mmCIF file of C-alpha atoms in Angstrom:
data_model
loop_
_atom_site.group_PDB
_atom_site.id
_atom_site.type_symbol
_atom_site.label_atom_id
_atom_site.label_comp_id
_atom_site.label_asym_id
_atom_site.label_seq_id
_atom_site.Cartn_x
_atom_site.Cartn_y
_atom_site.Cartn_z
ATOM 1 C CA UNK S 225 -9.822 42.249 17.591
ATOM 2 C CA UNK S 226 -6.432 41.399 19.075
ATOM 3 C CA UNK S 227 -8.047 38.693 21.175
ATOM 4 C CA UNK S 228 -9.725 37.249 18.101
ATOM 5 C CA UNK S 229 -6.432 37.324 16.243
ATOM 6 C CA UNK S 230 -4.726 35.261 18.929
ATOM 7 C CA UNK S 231 -7.660 32.866 19.014
ATOM 8 C CA UNK S 232 -7.689 32.476 15.235
ATOM 9 C CA UNK S 233 -3.934 31.980 15.163
ATOM 10 C CA UNK S 234 -4.360 29.160 17.645
ATOM 11 C CA UNK S 235 -6.933 27.501 15.400
ATOM 12 C CA UNK S 236 -4.640 27.818 12.384
ATOM 13 C CA UNK S 237 -1.710 26.380 14.320
ATOM 14 C CA UNK S 238 -3.825 23.445 15.454
ATOM 15 C CA UNK S 239 -4.984 22.837 11.891
ATOM 16 C CA UNK S 240 -1.386 22.680 10.735
ATOM 17 C CA UNK S 241 -0.192 20.294 13.425
ATOM 18 C CA UNK S 242 -2.601 18.043 15.306
ATOM 19 C CA UNK S 243 -4.756 16.970 12.328
ATOM 20 C CA UNK S 244 -1.679 15.844 10.376
ATOM 21 C CA UNK S 245 -1.426 12.727 12.532
ATOM 22 C CA UNK S 246 -5.143 12.080 12.196
ATOM 23 C CA UNK S 247 -5.494 12.598 8.443
ATOM 24 C CA UNK S 248 -4.246 9.104 7.637
ATOM 25 C CA UNK S 249 -6.537 7.606 10.256
ATOM 26 C CA UNK S 250 -9.475 9.459 8.719
ATOM 27 C CA UNK S 251 -8.759 8.107 5.229
ATOM 28 C CA UNK S 252 -8.241 4.591 6.575
ATOM 29 C CA UNK S 253 -11.552 4.854 8.438
ATOM 30 C CA UNK S 254 -13.260 5.998 5.222
ATOM 31 C CA UNK S 255 -11.684 3.084 3.342
ATOM 32 C CA UNK S 256 -12.660 0.452 5.902
ATOM 33 C CA UNK S 257 -16.234 1.694 5.695
ATOM 34 C CA UNK S 258 -16.150 1.502 1.885
ATOM 35 C CA UNK S 259 -14.103 -1.554 0.909
ATOM 36 C CA UNK S 260 -15.845 -4.908 0.576
ATOM 37 C CA UNK S 261 -15.720 -7.373 3.519
ATOM 38 C CA UNK S 262 -14.046 -9.723 1.000
ATOM 39 C CA UNK S 263 -11.024 -7.406 0.767
ATOM 40 C CA UNK S 264 -7.892 -9.405 1.593
ATOM 41 C CA UNK S 265 -5.235 -6.694 1.570
ATOM 42 C CA UNK S 266 -5.040 -2.981 2.379
ATOM 43 C CA UNK S 267 -2.056 -0.658 1.978
ATOM 44 C CA UNK S 268 -1.759 2.960 3.121
ATOM 45 C CA UNK S 269 0.796 5.463 1.758
ATOM 46 C CA UNK S 270 1.417 9.031 2.918
ATOM 47 C CA UNK S 271 2.835 10.522 -0.278
ATOM 48 C CA UNK S 272 3.483 13.948 1.240
ATOM 49 C CA UNK S 273 6.173 12.376 3.418
ATOM 50 C CA UNK S 274 7.544 10.040 0.759
ATOM 51 C CA UNK S 275 8.132 12.910 -1.662
ATOM 52 C CA UNK S 276 10.663 14.368 0.778
ATOM 53 C CA UNK S 277 12.973 11.411 0.140
ATOM 54 C CA UNK S 278 16.150 12.328 -1.755
ATOM 55 C CA UNK S 279 15.557 9.818 -4.558
ATOM 56 C CA UNK S 280 11.785 9.490 -4.416
ATOM 57 C CA UNK S 281 11.227 9.456 -8.186
ATOM 58 C CA UNK S 282 13.767 6.693 -8.704
ATOM 59 C CA UNK S 283 12.276 4.568 -5.921
ATOM 60 C CA UNK S 284 8.796 5.196 -7.248
ATOM 61 C CA UNK S 285 9.748 3.927 -10.705
ATOM 62 C CA UNK S 286 11.070 0.738 -9.148
ATOM 63 C CA UNK S 287 8.313 -0.055 -6.671
ATOM 64 C CA UNK S 288 5.030 1.245 -8.140
ATOM 65 C CA UNK S 289 3.216 -1.610 -9.854
ATOM 66 C CA UNK S 290 1.802 -1.420 -13.381
ATOM 67 C CA UNK S 291 -1.861 -1.290 -12.397
ATOM 68 C CA UNK S 292 -1.346 1.585 -9.956
ATOM 69 C CA UNK S 293 0.699 3.391 -12.589
ATOM 70 C CA UNK S 294 -2.209 2.937 -15.017
ATOM 71 C CA UNK S 295 -4.531 4.416 -12.384
ATOM 72 C CA UNK S 296 -2.218 7.411 -11.998
ATOM 73 C CA UNK S 297 -2.234 7.954 -15.758
ATOM 74 C CA UNK S 298 -6.031 7.933 -15.682
ATOM 75 C CA UNK S 299 -6.006 10.498 -12.865
ATOM 76 C CA UNK S 300 -3.645 12.713 -14.880
ATOM 77 C CA UNK S 301 -6.137 12.793 -17.752
ATOM 78 C CA UNK S 302 -8.628 14.187 -15.247
ATOM 79 C CA UNK S 303 -6.196 16.881 -14.121
ATOM 80 C CA UNK S 304 -5.160 15.087 -10.913
ATOM 81 C CA UNK S 305 -1.391 14.668 -11.064
ATOM 82 C CA UNK S 306 0.595 12.369 -8.795
ATOM 83 C CA UNK S 307 1.841 15.460 -6.946
ATOM 84 C CA UNK S 308 -1.769 16.427 -6.149
ATOM 85 C CA UNK S 309 -2.360 13.278 -4.097
ATOM 86 C CA UNK S 310 -1.454 13.474 -0.398
ATOM 87 C CA UNK S 311 -2.580 10.055 0.817
ATOM 88 C CA UNK S 312 -3.782 6.863 -0.802
ATOM 89 C CA UNK S 313 -5.298 3.620 0.486
ATOM 90 C CA UNK S 314 -5.293 0.614 -1.835
ATOM 91 C CA UNK S 315 -7.507 -2.420 -1.438
ATOM 92 C CA UNK S 316 -7.263 -5.828 -3.085
ATOM 93 C CA UNK S 317 -10.095 -8.334 -3.289
ATOM 94 C CA UNK S 318 -10.425 -11.624 -5.220
ATOM 95 C CA UNK S 319 -11.711 -11.238 -8.758
ATOM 96 C CA UNK S 320 -12.672 -13.689 -11.483
ATOM 97 C CA UNK S 321 -9.114 -14.055 -12.813
ATOM 98 C CA UNK S 322 -6.908 -11.874 -10.605
ATOM 99 C CA UNK S 323 -7.000 -9.583 -7.587
ATOM 100 C CA UNK S 324 -9.136 -6.492 -8.209
ATOM 101 C CA UNK S 325 -7.513 -3.208 -7.187
ATOM 102 C CA UNK S 326 -9.519 -0.325 -5.748
ATOM 103 C CA UNK S 327 -8.726 2.619 -3.542
ATOM 104 C CA UNK S 328 -9.382 6.003 -2.021
ATOM 105 C CA UNK S 329 -7.318 9.183 -2.196
ATOM 106 C CA UNK S 330 -7.064 12.506 -0.396
ATOM 107 C CA UNK S 331 -5.476 15.415 -2.211
ATOM 108 C CA UNK S 332 -5.806 18.769 -3.904
ATOM 109 C CA UNK S 333 -8.641 18.415 -6.409
ATOM 110 C CA UNK S 334 -12.284 19.405 -6.715
ATOM 111 C CA UNK S 335 -15.346 17.837 -8.289
ATOM 112 C CA UNK S 336 -15.729 20.799 -10.651
ATOM 113 C CA UNK S 337 -12.087 20.769 -11.661
ATOM 114 C CA UNK S 338 -12.179 17.058 -12.480
ATOM 115 C CA UNK S 339 -15.461 17.419 -14.363
ATOM 116 C CA UNK S 340 -14.171 20.365 -16.417
ATOM 117 C CA UNK S 341 -10.965 18.550 -17.320
ATOM 118 C CA UNK S 342 -12.865 15.391 -18.281
ATOM 119 C CA UNK S 343 -15.179 17.411 -20.515
ATOM 120 C CA UNK S 344 -12.233 19.142 -22.204
ATOM 121 C CA UNK S 345 -10.539 15.777 -22.779
ATOM 122 C CA UNK S 346 -13.685 14.211 -24.216
ATOM 123 C CA UNK S 347 -13.977 11.659 -21.400
ATOM 124 C CA UNK S 348 -17.541 10.461 -21.160
ATOM 125 C CA UNK S 349 -19.534 10.848 -17.973
ATOM 126 C CA UNK S 350 -21.153 7.873 -16.275
ATOM 127 C CA UNK S 351 -23.043 7.482 -13.004
ATOM 128 C CA UNK S 352 -21.858 5.106 -10.288
ATOM 129 C CA UNK S 353 -23.543 4.990 -6.916
ATOM 130 C CA UNK S 354 -25.495 8.132 -7.813
ATOM 131 C CA UNK S 355 -22.296 10.152 -8.375
ATOM 132 C CA UNK S 356 -20.583 11.357 -11.583
ATOM 133 C CA UNK S 357 -17.907 8.863 -12.604
ATOM 134 C CA UNK S 358 -15.199 9.148 -15.230
ATOM 135 C CA UNK S 359 -14.004 5.866 -16.743
ATOM 136 C CA UNK S 360 -11.056 5.260 -19.038
ATOM 137 C CA UNK S 361 -9.566 2.201 -20.657
ATOM 138 C CA UNK S 362 -11.145 -0.758 -22.407
ATOM 139 C CA UNK S 363 -14.481 -2.163 -21.321
ATOM 140 C CA UNK S 364 -12.758 -5.210 -19.799
ATOM 141 C CA UNK S 365 -10.064 -3.145 -18.028
ATOM 142 C CA UNK S 366 -11.691 0.164 -17.194
ATOM 143 C CA UNK S 367 -10.441 2.492 -14.462
ATOM 144 C CA UNK S 368 -12.995 4.868 -13.000
ATOM 145 C CA UNK S 369 -12.761 7.784 -10.584
ATOM 146 C CA UNK S 370 -15.483 9.374 -8.491
ATOM 147 C CA UNK S 371 -15.004 12.583 -6.500
ATOM 148 C CA UNK S 372 -17.015 11.897 -3.358
ATOM 149 C CA UNK S 373 -16.403 15.429 -2.127
ATOM 150 C CA UNK S 374 -13.716 18.008 -2.778
ATOM 151 C CA UNK S 375 -10.306 16.495 -1.898
ATOM 152 C CA UNK S 376 -11.718 12.969 -1.410
ATOM 153 C CA UNK S 377 -11.965 10.472 -4.252
ATOM 154 C CA UNK S 378 -12.509 6.774 -4.880
ATOM 155 C CA UNK S 379 -11.306 4.725 -7.815
ATOM 156 C CA UNK S 380 -11.359 1.239 -9.290
ATOM 157 C CA UNK S 381 -13.111 -0.846 -11.953
ATOM 158 C CA UNK S 382 -16.856 -0.138 -12.247
ATOM 159 C CA UNK S 383 -18.107 -3.153 -10.263
ATOM 160 C CA UNK S 384 -15.829 -2.761 -7.195
ATOM 161 C CA UNK S 385 -16.367 1.006 -7.251
ATOM 162 C CA UNK S 386 -20.139 0.501 -7.277
ATOM 163 C CA UNK S 387 -19.830 -1.821 -4.265
ATOM 164 C CA UNK S 388 -17.670 0.739 -2.446
ATOM 165 C CA UNK S 389 -20.208 3.508 -2.886
ATOM 166 C CA UNK S 390 -23.082 1.245 -1.868
ATOM 167 C CA UNK S 391 -21.223 0.378 1.334
ATOM 168 C CA UNK S 392 -20.657 4.071 2.052
ATOM 169 C CA UNK S 393 -24.379 4.661 1.635
ATOM 170 C CA UNK S 394 -25.259 1.849 4.056
ATOM 171 C CA UNK S 395 -26.669 -0.403 1.337
ATOM 172 C CA UNK S 396 -24.044 -3.088 1.907
ATOM 173 C CA UNK S 397 -21.553 -3.989 4.668
ATOM 174 C CA UNK S 398 -18.033 -2.566 4.561
ATOM 175 C CA UNK S 399 -14.667 -4.042 5.489
ATOM 176 C CA UNK S 400 -15.011 -2.615 9.003
ATOM 177 C CA UNK S 401 -17.538 -5.422 9.690
ATOM 178 C CA UNK S 402 -14.713 -7.962 9.223
ATOM 179 C CA UNK S 403 -13.555 -8.033 12.844
ATOM 180 C CA UNK S 404 -10.352 -9.984 12.163
ATOM 181 C CA UNK S 405 -9.212 -7.596 9.468
ATOM 182 C CA UNK S 406 -10.194 -4.497 11.434
ATOM 183 C CA UNK S 407 -8.178 -5.777 14.402
ATOM 184 C CA UNK S 408 -5.089 -6.235 12.217
ATOM 185 C CA UNK S 409 -5.471 -2.696 10.886
ATOM 186 C CA UNK S 410 -5.684 -1.358 14.444
ATOM 187 C CA UNK S 411 -2.447 -3.183 15.290
ATOM 188 C CA UNK S 412 -0.573 -1.839 12.257
ATOM 189 C CA UNK S 413 2.241 0.700 12.693
ATOM 190 C CA UNK S 414 0.266 3.683 11.430
ATOM 191 C CA UNK S 415 3.042 6.172 12.175
ATOM 192 C CA UNK S 416 5.011 4.778 9.204
ATOM 193 C CA UNK S 417 4.418 6.453 5.810
ATOM 194 C CA UNK S 418 3.717 3.034 4.258
ATOM 195 C CA UNK S 419 1.988 0.180 6.034
ATOM 196 C CA UNK S 420 -0.310 -2.637 5.122
ATOM 197 C CA UNK S 421 -2.290 -5.710 6.128
ATOM 198 C CA UNK S 422 -2.769 -8.890 4.106
ATOM 199 C CA UNK S 423 -4.632 -12.158 4.559
ATOM 200 C CA UNK S 424 -5.108 -15.343 2.555
ATOM 201 C CA UNK S 425 -3.805 -15.561 -1.013
ATOM 202 C CA UNK S 426 -2.722 -11.919 -0.976
ATOM 203 C CA UNK S 427 0.171 -12.828 1.363
ATOM 204 C CA UNK S 428 1.881 -14.830 -1.375
ATOM 205 C CA UNK S 429 1.111 -12.026 -3.841
ATOM 206 C CA UNK S 430 2.813 -9.527 -1.515
ATOM 207 C CA UNK S 431 6.068 -11.490 -1.400
ATOM 208 C CA UNK S 432 5.921 -12.378 -5.088
ATOM 209 C CA UNK S 433 5.739 -8.676 -5.924
ATOM 210 C CA UNK S 434 8.232 -7.300 -3.398
ATOM 211 C CA UNK S 435 10.953 -9.948 -3.228
ATOM 212 C CA UNK S 436 13.805 -9.243 -5.663
ATOM 213 C CA UNK S 437 14.475 -11.553 -8.578
ATOM 214 C CA UNK S 438 15.997 -14.763 -7.261
ATOM 215 C CA UNK S 439 18.025 -15.763 -10.286
ATOM 216 C CA UNK S 440 16.977 -19.232 -11.407
ATOM 217 C CA UNK S 441 15.056 -20.029 -8.234
ATOM 218 C CA UNK S 442 11.644 -21.504 -8.948
ATOM 219 C CA UNK S 443 9.343 -21.147 -5.974
ATOM 220 C CA UNK S 444 5.696 -21.909 -5.318
ATOM 221 C CA UNK S 445 4.882 -18.795 -3.262
ATOM 222 C CA UNK S 446 1.352 -19.933 -2.505
ATOM 223 C CA UNK S 447 2.540 -23.230 -1.045
ATOM 224 C CA UNK S 448 5.375 -21.551 0.875
ATOM 225 C CA UNK S 449 2.940 -19.276 2.723
ATOM 226 C CA UNK S 450 -0.167 -21.450 2.945
ATOM 227 C CA UNK S 451 0.201 -21.714 6.739
ATOM 228 C CA UNK S 452 0.474 -17.918 7.190
ATOM 229 C CA UNK S 453 -2.916 -16.569 8.216
ATOM 230 C CA UNK S 454 -2.167 -12.855 8.393
ATOM 231 C CA UNK S 455 0.607 -10.431 7.590
ATOM 232 C CA UNK S 456 1.256 -6.844 8.651
ATOM 233 C CA UNK S 457 4.077 -4.696 7.333
ATOM 234 C CA UNK S 458 5.422 -1.181 7.575
ATOM 235 C CA UNK S 459 8.094 0.789 5.736
ATOM 236 C CA UNK S 460 9.626 3.684 7.646
ATOM 237 C CA UNK S 461 11.649 6.326 5.837
ATOM 238 C CA UNK S 462 13.874 8.378 8.101
ATOM 239 C CA UNK S 463 17.606 8.571 7.354
ATOM 240 C CA UNK S 464 17.385 4.969 6.098
ATOM 241 C CA UNK S 465 14.671 2.589 4.955
ATOM 242 C CA UNK S 466 13.362 0.203 7.561
ATOM 243 C CA UNK S 467 11.042 -2.649 6.618
ATOM 244 C CA UNK S 468 9.198 -4.576 9.333
ATOM 245 C CA UNK S 469 7.096 -7.620 8.467
ATOM 246 C CA UNK S 470 5.110 -9.749 10.918
ATOM 247 C CA UNK S 471 3.484 -13.025 9.904
ATOM 248 C CA UNK S 472 1.000 -14.906 12.072
ATOM 249 C CA UNK S 473 0.980 -18.645 11.311
ATOM 250 C CA UNK S 474 -1.600 -21.276 12.221
ATOM 251 C CA UNK S 475 0.777 -23.064 14.633
ATOM 252 C CA UNK S 476 4.216 -22.734 16.176
ATOM 253 C CA UNK S 477 5.387 -25.666 14.024
ATOM 254 C CA UNK S 478 4.311 -23.960 10.809
ATOM 255 C CA UNK S 479 5.922 -20.734 12.032
ATOM 256 C CA UNK S 480 9.207 -22.626 12.407
ATOM 257 C CA UNK S 481 8.863 -23.967 8.859
ATOM 258 C CA UNK S 482 8.127 -20.456 7.551
ATOM 259 C CA UNK S 483 11.174 -19.087 9.362
ATOM 260 C CA UNK S 484 13.311 -21.810 7.759
ATOM 261 C CA UNK S 485 11.949 -20.873 4.323
ATOM 262 C CA UNK S 486 13.126 -17.307 4.855
ATOM 263 C CA UNK S 487 16.492 -18.424 6.164
ATOM 264 C CA UNK S 488 16.947 -20.413 2.956
ATOM 265 C CA UNK S 489 15.743 -17.507 0.799
ATOM 266 C CA UNK S 490 18.165 -15.181 2.525
ATOM 267 C CA UNK S 491 21.102 -17.497 1.858
ATOM 268 C CA UNK S 492 20.111 -18.018 -1.786
ATOM 269 C CA UNK S 493 19.556 -14.296 -2.285
ATOM 270 C CA UNK S 494 22.995 -13.444 -0.935
ATOM 271 C CA UNK S 495 24.627 -15.800 -3.430
ATOM 272 C CA UNK S 496 22.476 -14.532 -6.311
ATOM 273 C CA UNK S 497 23.224 -10.895 -5.434
ATOM 274 C CA UNK S 498 26.949 -11.564 -5.291
ATOM 275 C CA UNK S 499 26.814 -13.047 -8.784
ATOM 276 C CA UNK S 500 24.697 -10.239 -10.270
ATOM 277 C CA UNK S 501 26.008 -7.221 -8.327
ATOM 278 C CA UNK S 502 29.488 -8.122 -7.009
ATOM 279 C CA UNK S 503 30.508 -4.475 -6.530
ATOM 280 C CA UNK S 504 27.296 -3.226 -4.890
ATOM 281 C CA UNK S 505 26.172 -3.522 -1.255
ATOM 282 C CA UNK S 506 23.403 -6.053 -0.745
ATOM 283 C CA UNK S 507 20.386 -4.324 0.887
ATOM 284 C CA UNK S 508 19.221 -7.711 2.193
ATOM 285 C CA UNK S 509 22.524 -8.526 3.875
ATOM 286 C CA UNK S 510 21.262 -7.380 7.266
ATOM 287 C CA UNK S 511 17.825 -9.012 7.209
ATOM 288 C CA UNK S 512 16.909 -10.235 10.686
ATOM 289 C CA UNK S 513 14.568 -13.216 10.981
ATOM 290 C CA UNK S 514 13.032 -14.214 14.309
ATOM 291 C CA UNK S 515 10.216 -16.358 15.674
ATOM 292 C CA UNK S 516 8.019 -16.024 18.736
ATOM 293 C CA UNK S 517 5.598 -18.935 19.014
ATOM 294 C CA UNK S 518 3.240 -18.592 16.002
ATOM 295 C CA UNK S 519 4.690 -15.288 14.774
ATOM 296 C CA UNK S 520 7.617 -14.879 12.370
ATOM 297 C CA UNK S 521 9.169 -11.416 12.072
ATOM 298 C CA UNK S 522 11.439 -9.939 9.418
ATOM 299 C CA UNK S 523 13.339 -6.716 9.806
ATOM 300 C CA UNK S 524 15.521 -5.020 7.232
ATOM 301 C CA UNK S 525 17.318 -1.682 7.491
ATOM 302 C CA UNK S 526 19.228 -0.358 4.490
ATOM 303 C CA UNK S 527 20.581 2.854 2.985
ATOM 304 C CA UNK S 528 18.753 4.481 0.093
ATOM 305 C CA UNK S 529 21.851 4.266 -2.076
ATOM 306 C CA UNK S 530 22.012 0.492 -1.633
ATOM 307 C CA UNK S 531 18.652 0.107 -3.389
ATOM 308 C CA UNK S 532 20.180 1.277 -6.664
ATOM 309 C CA UNK S 533 21.069 -2.321 -7.480
ATOM 310 C CA UNK S 534 17.667 -3.575 -6.406
ATOM 311 C CA UNK S 535 15.749 -4.947 -9.430
ATOM 312 C CA UNK S 536 12.433 -3.360 -10.352
ATOM 313 C CA UNK S 537 9.469 -5.217 -8.821
ATOM 314 C CA UNK S 538 5.707 -5.300 -9.135
ATOM 315 C CA UNK S 539 5.499 -3.479 -5.806
ATOM 316 C CA UNK S 540 2.330 -1.688 -4.779
ATOM 317 C CA UNK S 541 -0.492 -1.953 -7.251
ATOM 318 C CA UNK S 542 0.877 -5.024 -8.986
#
């Protein structure tokens, strides 16, 4: 009995430690197998770590985009609160008029619990990919959630969600068949609580959403980044926030032009910040911009308090 107790304690200890590093990899693997090969951007967030930040709620209000917030409100109607979600992977793919947002989540919820809450709230039941689905919103802007198994869910508009489930069932290829994208994901800094990969038009969308308001600056983001083929980024959250961005351009000449664009943006932003927030530290003051052949890198490290003057952005889920 004593021997069993020691053995069982070892299993429990392993379950509380080693798998923590692998959980994110498991969800990313699930997502790559489910997202469409046409997906152009993926972002992973480990919410369990982010919630330990001293001003998490304030940062969340500033950097969570409107569409992701709408998704969270839909989850709440199904009894899945933001605090119940441990990890989330978002995927963007081109739609008819804008990027379609889909995703997968791991957290503390069950299929029965979601079904019971939906029934109590009068939310109608549909079937997507052979699984119960709960959809909310207008017909043209519906958000649906499917509990694939207890603690694992998928969400998105009906059509992308259907494609995700078909890919999981082997009826269609998943994003993992896109070798270029899969390679970028493998190179991402997965130890960070937030990291992402973007290609094509989604690169301009990333900067358009995350860059602070630039006063009266009018900029064609798509044209500015048309020579950037791929982007990877990570946001680490230790005692300070550290943002690392790497952009792979189609030539060393275009990389030099991209670096010059950022040098100009940095200078303009410093002047704009001084005019709008003369008494507050500029979180972008210490942005480092470098180039190595076809790659342009950005690095920013700032204190949490300095982000108080940072304007609200579209952020994740814009």
